[in-house]
Amino acid sequence: MRKMLLVLALLALGTGAFAQRAVSFRLSLPPAGLGLGLEAPLERNLAFRGFVDLFPGGPSFLAAGEVLFKPDLGQLDRDLRGIRPYFGGGLAGYFAGAGEVGLHLSLGVEFLLDARTGIFLDGEYFYAFGGGRFPRAVIGANLR
């Protein structure tokens, strides 16, 4: 439990230095989990996302950092403003017992409700370097 709190604190402090960032609240299925993340834009259509998801049924948690290609479709058509499909990946660690490290891939879409609030639906896949696999769906909200 102390390790999880330390990871959450490091994630919050490490990426909290960025300005104009989003805080994410996440709910994942299966397995059922709750999470917290931070998202920071890198360039016009690139963003960094770091998050920690806690799975109370285990108990275990997944911590990941990834780079996402996340364009706003409003650049192409004004009627599609606020719809942001994305894909990307990075490294993640799944900590349950011995723990595993591997690649994390994401594919999803975010719908901006206003300039500061968005909801997203995400399909994620964790592939451990040791051979384990972990697919799941995530729904959540970003608050800027």
Coordinates of N, CA, C and O in Angstrom, one line a residue:
M1 N 0.8 -1.2 0.0 CA 0.0 0.0 0.0 C 0.9 1.3 0.0 O 0.6 2.2 -0.7
R2 N 2.0 1.2 0.7 CA 2.9 2.4 0.8 C 3.5 2.6 -0.6 O 3.7 3.7 -1.0
K3 N 3.9 1.5 -1.2 CA 4.5 1.6 -2.6 C 3.5 2.3 -3.5 O 3.9 3.1 -4.3
M4 N 2.2 1.9 -3.5 CA 1.2 2.5 -4.3 C 1.1 4.0 -4.1 O 1.1 4.8 -5.0
L5 N 1.1 4.4 -2.8 CA 1.0 5.8 -2.5 C 2.2 6.6 -2.9 O 2.1 7.7 -3.4
L6 N 3.4 6.0 -2.8 CA 4.6 6.6 -3.3 C 4.5 6.8 -4.8 O 4.9 7.9 -5.3
V7 N 4.1 5.8 -5.6 CA 4.0 5.9 -7.0 C 3.0 7.0 -7.4 O 3.3 7.8 -8.3
L8 N 1.9 7.0 -6.7 CA 0.9 8.1 -7.0 C 1.4 9.5 -6.7 O 1.2 10.4 -7.5
A9 N 2.1 9.6 -5.6 CA 2.7 10.9 -5.3 C 3.8 11.3 -6.3 O 3.8 12.5 -6.7
L10 N 4.6 10.4 -6.7 CA 5.6 10.7 -7.7 C 5.0 11.1 -9.1 O 5.5 12.0 -9.8
L11 N 4.0 10.4 -9.4 CA 3.3 10.7 -10.7 C 2.7 12.1 -10.6 O 2.8 12.8 -11.6
A12 N 2.0 12.4 -9.5 CA 1.4 13.7 -9.4 C 2.4 14.8 -9.3 O 2.3 15.9 -10.0
L13 N 3.5 14.7 -8.6 CA 4.5 15.7 -8.5 C 5.4 15.8 -9.8 O 5.7 16.9 -10.2
G14 N 5.7 14.7 -10.4 CA 6.6 14.7 -11.5 C 5.9 15.3 -12.7 O 6.6 16.1 -13.5
T15 N 4.7 15.1 -13.0 CA 4.0 15.7 -14.1 C 3.2 16.9 -13.8 O 2.7 17.6 -14.6
G16 N 3.1 17.2 -12.5 CA 2.4 18.4 -12.1 C 3.1 19.7 -12.4 O 2.6 20.8 -12.3
A17 N 4.4 19.6 -12.8 CA 5.2 20.8 -13.1 C 4.7 21.4 -14.5 O 5.0 22.6 -14.7
F18 N 4.0 20.7 -15.3 CA 3.5 21.2 -16.5 C 2.3 22.1 -16.3 O 1.5 21.9 -15.4
A19 N 2.2 23.1 -17.1 CA 1.0 24.0 -17.1 C 0.0 23.6 -18.1 O 0.3 22.9 -19.1
Q20 N -1.3 23.9 -18.0 CA -2.3 23.6 -18.9 C -2.5 22.1 -19.1 O -2.6 21.6 -20.2
R21 N -2.6 21.4 -18.0 CA -2.7 19.9 -18.1 C -4.0 19.5 -17.7 O -4.8 20.2 -17.1
A22 N -4.3 18.2 -17.9 CA -5.6 17.6 -17.6 C -5.4 16.5 -16.5 O -4.4 15.8 -16.6
V23 N -6.3 16.4 -15.6 CA -6.4 15.4 -14.6 C -7.5 14.4 -15.1 O -8.6 14.8 -15.5
S24 N -7.1 13.1 -15.1 CA -8.1 12.1 -15.6 C -8.6 11.3 -14.5 O -7.8 10.8 -13.6
F25 N -9.9 11.0 -14.5 CA -10.5 10.0 -13.6 C -10.9 8.9 -14.5 O -11.7 9.1 -15.4
R26 N -10.5 7.6 -14.1 CA -10.7 6.5 -15.0 C -11.4 5.3 -14.3 O -11.2 5.1 -13.1
L27 N -12.2 4.6 -15.1 CA -12.9 3.4 -14.6 C -12.7 2.4 -15.7 O -13.0 2.6 -16.9
S28 N -12.1 1.2 -15.3 CA -11.8 0.2 -16.3 C -12.5 -1.1 -16.0 O -12.8 -1.5 -14.9
L29 N -12.8 -1.9 -17.1 CA -13.4 -3.2 -17.0 C -12.8 -4.0 -18.1 O -12.6 -3.6 -19.2
P30 N -12.8 -5.3 -18.1 CA -12.4 -6.1 -16.9 C -10.9 -6.1 -16.7 O -10.2 -5.9 -17.7
P31 N -10.3 -6.3 -15.7 CA -10.9 -6.3 -14.3 C -11.4 -5.0 -13.9 O -10.8 -4.0 -14.4
A32 N -12.3 -4.9 -13.0 CA -12.8 -3.6 -12.5 C -11.7 -2.9 -11.8 O -10.9 -3.4 -10.9
G33 N -11.5 -1.6 -12.1 CA -10.4 -0.8 -11.5 C -10.8 0.6 -11.6 O -11.6 1.1 -12.4
L34 N -10.2 1.4 -10.7 CA -10.3 2.8 -10.6 C -8.9 3.5 -10.8 O -7.9 2.9 -10.3
G35 N -8.9 4.6 -11.5 CA -7.6 5.2 -11.7 C -7.6 6.7 -11.7 O -8.6 7.3 -11.7
L36 N -6.4 7.2 -11.7 CA -6.1 8.6 -11.7 C -4.9 8.9 -12.7 O -4.0 8.1 -12.6
G37 N -5.0 9.9 -13.5 CA -3.9 10.2 -14.4 C -3.8 11.6 -14.7 O -4.6 12.5 -14.3
L38 N -2.7 11.9 -15.3 CA -2.4 13.3 -15.8 C -2.0 13.3 -17.2 O -1.3 12.4 -17.7
E39 N -2.5 14.3 -18.0 CA -2.2 14.4 -19.4 C -1.6 15.7 -19.7 O -2.1 16.7 -19.2
A40 N -0.5 15.8 -20.5 CA 0.1 17.0 -20.9 C 0.4 17.1 -22.4 O 0.9 16.1 -22.9
P41 N 0.0 18.2 -23.0 CA 0.3 18.3 -24.5 C 1.8 18.5 -24.7 O 2.4 19.2 -24.0
L42 N 2.3 17.8 -25.7 CA 3.7 18.0 -26.1 C 3.9 18.9 -27.3 O 4.7 19.8 -27.3
E43 N 3.1 18.6 -28.3 CA 3.0 19.4 -29.5 C 1.6 19.6 -29.9 O 0.7 19.2 -29.1
R44 N 1.3 20.1 -31.1 CA -0.1 20.4 -31.5 C -0.9 19.1 -31.4 O -2.0 19.2 -30.9
N45 N -0.5 18.0 -31.9 CA -1.3 16.8 -31.9 C -0.7 15.6 -31.1 O -1.1 14.5 -31.3
L46 N 0.2 15.9 -30.2 CA 0.9 14.9 -29.4 C 0.6 15.2 -27.9 O 0.7 16.4 -27.5
A47 N 0.4 14.2 -27.1 CA 0.2 14.4 -25.7 C 0.9 13.2 -25.0 O 1.0 12.1 -25.5
F48 N 1.3 13.6 -23.7 CA 1.9 12.6 -22.8 C 0.8 12.3 -21.8 O 0.2 13.2 -21.3
R49 N 0.6 11.0 -21.5 CA -0.4 10.6 -20.5 C 0.3 9.6 -19.5 O 0.9 8.6 -19.9
G50 N 0.2 9.9 -18.3 CA 0.7 9.0 -17.2 C -0.5 8.7 -16.3 O -1.3 9.6 -16.0
F51 N -0.6 7.5 -15.9 CA -1.7 7.1 -15.0 C -1.4 5.9 -14.1 O -0.4 5.2 -14.4
V52 N -2.2 5.8 -13.1 CA -2.1 4.6 -12.2 C -3.5 4.1 -12.0 O -4.4 4.9 -11.6
D53 N -3.8 2.9 -12.3 CA -5.1 2.2 -12.1 C -5.0 1.2 -11.0 O -4.1 0.3 -11.0
L54 N -5.8 1.2 -10.0 CA -5.9 0.3 -8.9 C -7.0 -0.7 -9.1 O -8.1 -0.3 -9.4
F55 N -6.6 -2.0 -8.9 CA -7.6 -3.1 -9.1 C -7.8 -3.7 -7.7 O -7.0 -4.5 -7.2
P56 N -8.8 -3.3 -7.0 CA -9.0 -3.8 -5.6 C -9.3 -5.3 -5.5 O -9.1 -5.8 -4.4
G57 N -9.7 -5.9 -6.5 CA -10.0 -7.4 -6.4 C -8.7 -8.2 -6.3 O -8.7 -9.3 -5.8
G58 N -7.5 -7.6 -6.6 CA -6.2 -8.3 -6.6 C -5.6 -8.4 -5.2 O -5.4 -9.5 -4.8
P59 N -5.2 -7.5 -4.5 CA -5.0 -6.1 -4.9 C -3.8 -5.9 -5.8 O -2.8 -6.6 -5.6
S60 N -3.9 -5.1 -6.8 CA -2.8 -4.9 -7.7 C -3.0 -3.5 -8.4 O -4.1 -2.9 -8.2
F61 N -2.0 -3.0 -9.1 CA -2.2 -1.8 -9.8 C -1.3 -1.8 -11.1 O -0.3 -2.5 -11.2
L62 N -1.7 -0.9 -12.0 CA -1.0 -0.8 -13.3 C -0.6 0.7 -13.4 O -1.5 1.6 -13.2
A63 N 0.7 1.0 -13.6 CA 1.2 2.3 -13.8 C 1.8 2.4 -15.2 O 2.5 1.5 -15.6
A64 N 1.5 3.4 -15.9 CA 1.9 3.5 -17.3 C 2.2 5.0 -17.6 O 1.6 5.9 -17.1
G65 N 3.1 5.2 -18.6 CA 3.3 6.4 -19.3 C 3.4 6.2 -20.7 O 4.0 5.3 -21.2
E66 N 2.6 7.0 -21.5 CA 2.6 6.8 -22.9 C 2.5 8.1 -23.7 O 2.1 9.2 -23.1
V67 N 2.8 8.1 -25.0 CA 2.7 9.2 -25.9 C 1.6 8.9 -26.8 O 1.5 7.8 -27.4
L68 N 0.7 9.9 -27.0 CA -0.5 9.7 -27.8 C -0.5 10.7 -29.0 O -0.2 11.9 -28.8
F69 N -0.9 10.2 -30.1 CA -1.2 11.1 -31.3 C -2.7 11.4 -31.2 O -3.5 10.5 -31.3
K70 N -3.0 12.6 -30.9 CA -4.4 13.0 -30.5 C -4.8 14.3 -31.3 O -4.9 15.4 -30.7
P71 N -5.2 14.2 -32.6 CA -5.6 15.4 -33.3 C -7.0 15.7 -33.0 O -7.8 14.9 -32.6
D72 N -7.3 17.0 -33.1 CA -8.7 17.5 -33.0 C -9.3 17.5 -34.4 O -8.8 18.1 -35.3
L73 N -10.4 16.7 -34.6 CA -11.0 16.6 -36.0 C -11.6 18.0 -36.4 O -11.9 18.2 -37.6
G74 N -11.7 18.9 -35.5 CA -12.1 20.3 -35.9 C -11.1 21.0 -36.8 O -11.5 22.0 -37.5
Q75 N -9.9 20.5 -36.9 CA -8.9 21.0 -37.8 C -9.3 20.7 -39.3 O -8.9 21.4 -40.2
L76 N -10.0 19.6 -39.5 CA -10.5 19.2 -40.8 C -11.8 19.7 -41.2 O -12.1 20.1 -42.3
D77 N -12.7 19.7 -40.2 CA -14.1 20.2 -40.4 C -14.6 20.8 -39.1 O -14.6 20.2 -38.1
R78 N -15.1 22.0 -39.2 CA -15.6 22.7 -38.0 C -16.7 22.0 -37.3 O -16.9 22.2 -36.1
D79 N -17.5 21.2 -38.0 CA -18.6 20.5 -37.4 C -18.1 19.4 -36.4 O -18.8 18.9 -35.6
L80 N -16.9 19.0 -36.6 CA -16.3 17.9 -35.8 C -15.4 18.4 -34.7 O -14.7 17.6 -34.0
R81 N -15.5 19.7 -34.4 CA -14.7 20.3 -33.3 C -15.0 19.6 -32.0 O -16.2 19.4 -31.7
G82 N -14.0 19.3 -31.3 CA -14.1 18.7 -30.0 C -14.1 17.1 -30.0 O -14.1 16.5 -28.9
I83 N -14.0 16.5 -31.1 CA -13.8 15.1 -31.2 C -12.4 14.8 -31.5 O -11.8 15.2 -32.5
R84 N -11.8 14.0 -30.6 CA -10.3 13.8 -30.6 C -10.0 12.3 -30.6 O -9.8 11.8 -29.5
P85 N -9.9 11.6 -31.7 CA -9.5 10.2 -31.7 C -8.0 10.2 -31.4 O -7.3 11.1 -31.7
Y86 N -7.6 9.1 -30.8 CA -6.1 9.0 -30.5 C -5.7 7.5 -30.5 O -6.4 6.6 -30.3
F87 N -4.4 7.4 -30.6 CA -3.7 6.1 -30.5 C -2.3 6.4 -30.1 O -1.7 7.5 -30.3
G88 N -1.7 5.4 -29.4 CA -0.3 5.6 -29.0 C 0.1 4.5 -28.0 O -0.6 3.5 -27.9
G89 N 1.2 4.6 -27.4 CA 1.7 3.6 -26.5 C 2.9 4.1 -25.7 O 3.4 5.2 -25.9
G90 N 3.4 3.2 -24.8 CA 4.5 3.5 -24.0 C 4.8 2.3 -23.1 O 4.6 1.2 -23.5
L91 N 5.4 2.6 -22.0 CA 5.8 1.5 -21.0 C 4.9 1.5 -19.8 O 4.4 2.5 -19.4
A92 N 4.7 0.3 -19.3 CA 3.8 0.2 -18.1 C 4.4 -0.9 -17.2 O 5.2 -1.8 -17.6
G93 N 4.0 -0.9 -16.0 CA 4.3 -1.9 -15.0 C 3.0 -2.3 -14.3 O 2.2 -1.5 -13.9
Y94 N 2.8 -3.7 -14.3 CA 1.7 -4.2 -13.6 C 2.2 -4.9 -12.3 O 3.0 -5.8 -12.4
F95 N 1.8 -4.4 -11.2 CA 2.3 -4.8 -9.9 C 1.3 -5.6 -9.1 O 0.4 -5.0 -8.6
A96 N 1.5 -6.9 -9.2 CA 0.7 -7.8 -8.4 C 1.6 -9.0 -8.1 O 2.0 -9.7 -9.0
G97 N 2.0 -9.1 -6.9 CA 2.9 -10.2 -6.5 C 4.3 -9.8 -7.0 O 4.9 -8.8 -6.6
A98 N 4.9 -10.6 -7.9 CA 6.2 -10.3 -8.5 C 6.3 -9.1 -9.4 O 7.3 -8.4 -9.4
G99 N 5.2 -8.8 -10.1 CA 5.2 -7.6 -10.9 C 5.7 -7.9 -12.3 O 6.5 -8.8 -12.5
E100 N 5.3 -7.2 -13.3 CA 5.7 -7.3 -14.7 C 5.8 -5.9 -15.3 O 5.1 -5.0 -15.0
V101 N 6.8 -5.8 -16.3 CA 6.9 -4.6 -17.0 C 6.7 -4.9 -18.5 O 7.1 -6.0 -18.9
G102 N 6.2 -4.0 -19.2 CA 5.9 -4.3 -20.7 C 5.5 -3.1 -21.4 O 5.5 -1.9 -21.0
L103 N 4.9 -3.3 -22.6 CA 4.4 -2.3 -23.5 C 2.9 -2.1 -23.2 O 2.2 -3.0 -22.9
H104 N 2.5 -0.8 -23.3 CA 1.1 -0.5 -23.1 C 0.7 0.3 -24.4 O 1.3 1.2 -24.8
L105 N -0.4 -0.2 -25.0 CA -1.0 0.4 -26.2 C -2.4 0.9 -25.9 O -3.2 0.3 -25.2
S106 N -2.8 2.1 -26.5 CA -4.1 2.7 -26.3 C -4.7 3.1 -27.7 O -4.0 3.6 -28.5
L107 N -6.0 2.9 -27.7 CA -6.7 3.4 -28.9 C -8.1 3.9 -28.4 O -8.8 3.1 -27.7
G108 N -8.4 5.1 -28.7 CA -9.7 5.6 -28.1 C -10.1 6.9 -28.7 O -9.6 7.4 -29.7
V109 N -11.1 7.5 -28.1 CA -11.7 8.8 -28.6 C -12.1 9.6 -27.4 O -12.6 9.1 -26.4
E110 N -11.8 10.9 -27.5 CA -12.3 11.9 -26.4 C -13.2 12.8 -27.0 O -13.0 13.3 -28.1
F111 N -14.3 13.1 -26.3 CA -15.3 14.1 -26.7 C -15.3 15.3 -25.7 O -15.5 15.1 -24.5
L112 N -14.9 16.4 -26.2 CA -14.8 17.6 -25.4 C -16.2 18.2 -25.2 O -16.9 18.5 -26.1
L113 N -16.7 18.3 -23.9 CA -18.0 18.9 -23.6 C -17.9 20.4 -23.6 O -18.9 21.0 -24.0
D114 N -16.8 20.9 -23.2 CA -16.5 22.3 -23.3 C -15.0 22.4 -23.3 O -14.3 21.4 -23.4
A115 N -14.4 23.7 -23.2 CA -13.0 23.8 -23.3 C -12.2 23.2 -22.2 O -11.0 22.9 -22.3
R116 N -12.8 22.9 -21.0 CA -12.1 22.3 -19.9 C -12.5 20.9 -19.5 O -11.9 20.4 -18.6
T117 N -13.5 20.4 -20.1 CA -14.0 19.1 -19.7 C -14.2 18.1 -20.9 O -14.7 18.6 -21.9
G118 N -13.7 16.9 -20.8 CA -13.9 15.9 -21.8 C -14.2 14.6 -21.2 O -13.8 14.3 -20.1
I119 N -14.9 13.7 -22.0 CA -15.1 12.3 -21.6 C -14.4 11.5 -22.7 O -14.3 11.8 -23.8
F120 N -13.9 10.3 -22.3 CA -13.2 9.5 -23.2 C -13.6 8.0 -23.0 O -14.0 7.6 -22.0
L121 N -13.4 7.3 -24.1 CA -13.6 5.8 -24.2 C -12.4 5.3 -24.8 O -11.9 5.7 -25.9
D122 N -11.7 4.3 -24.1 CA -10.4 3.9 -24.5 C -10.3 2.4 -24.4 O -10.8 1.7 -23.5
G123 N -9.7 1.8 -25.4 CA -9.3 0.4 -25.4 C -7.8 0.3 -25.2 O -7.0 0.9 -25.9
E124 N -7.4 -0.5 -24.1 CA -6.0 -0.5 -23.8 C -5.6 -2.0 -23.8 O -6.3 -2.9 -23.5
Y125 N -4.3 -2.2 -24.0 CA -3.7 -3.5 -24.1 C -2.3 -3.4 -23.5 O -1.5 -2.6 -23.9
F126 N -2.1 -4.2 -22.5 CA -0.8 -4.3 -21.8 C -0.2 -5.7 -22.2 O -0.8 -6.7 -22.0
Y127 N 1.0 -5.6 -22.8 CA 1.8 -6.8 -23.2 C 3.1 -6.9 -22.4 O 4.0 -6.1 -22.6
A128 N 3.1 -7.8 -21.4 CA 4.3 -7.9 -20.6 C 5.5 -8.5 -21.3 O 5.3 -9.3 -22.2
F129 N 6.7 -8.0 -21.0 CA 7.9 -8.6 -21.7 C 8.0 -10.1 -21.4 O 8.6 -10.8 -22.1
G130 N 7.5 -10.5 -20.2 CA 7.5 -11.9 -19.9 C 6.5 -12.8 -20.6 O 6.5 -14.0 -20.4
G131 N 5.6 -12.2 -21.3 CA 4.6 -12.9 -22.1 C 3.2 -12.8 -21.7 O 2.3 -13.3 -22.4
G132 N 2.9 -12.1 -20.6 CA 1.5 -12.0 -20.1 C 0.8 -10.9 -21.0 O 1.4 -10.0 -21.5
R133 N -0.6 -11.1 -21.1 CA -1.4 -10.1 -21.8 C -2.5 -9.6 -20.9 O -3.0 -10.3 -20.1
F134 N -3.0 -8.4 -21.2 CA -3.9 -7.7 -20.3 C -4.8 -6.7 -21.1 O -4.5 -5.5 -21.1
P135 N -5.8 -7.2 -21.8 CA -6.7 -6.2 -22.5 C -7.8 -5.7 -21.6 O -8.2 -6.4 -20.7
R136 N -8.3 -4.4 -21.9 CA -9.4 -3.9 -21.1 C -9.9 -2.6 -21.7 O -9.3 -2.1 -22.7
A137 N -11.1 -2.2 -21.3 CA -11.8 -1.0 -21.8 C -11.8 0.0 -20.6 O -12.0 -0.4 -19.5
V138 N -11.6 1.2 -20.9 CA -11.6 2.3 -19.9 C -12.5 3.4 -20.4 O -12.5 3.8 -21.5
I139 N -13.3 3.9 -19.4 CA -14.1 5.1 -19.6 C -13.7 6.1 -18.6 O -13.4 5.7 -17.4
G140 N -13.7 7.4 -18.9 CA -13.3 8.3 -17.9 C -13.6 9.8 -18.3 O -14.2 10.0 -19.3
A141 N -13.1 10.7 -17.5 CA -13.3 12.1 -17.7 C -11.9 12.8 -17.5 O -11.2 12.5 -16.7
N142 N -11.7 13.8 -18.4 CA -10.5 14.7 -18.3 C -11.0 16.1 -17.9 O -11.9 16.6 -18.4
L143 N -10.3 16.6 -16.8 CA -10.6 18.0 -16.4 C -9.4 18.8 -16.5 O -8.3 18.5 -16.0
R144 N -9.5 19.9 -17.3 CA -8.4 20.7 -17.6 C -8.4 21.9 -16.7 O -9.3 22.4 -16.3

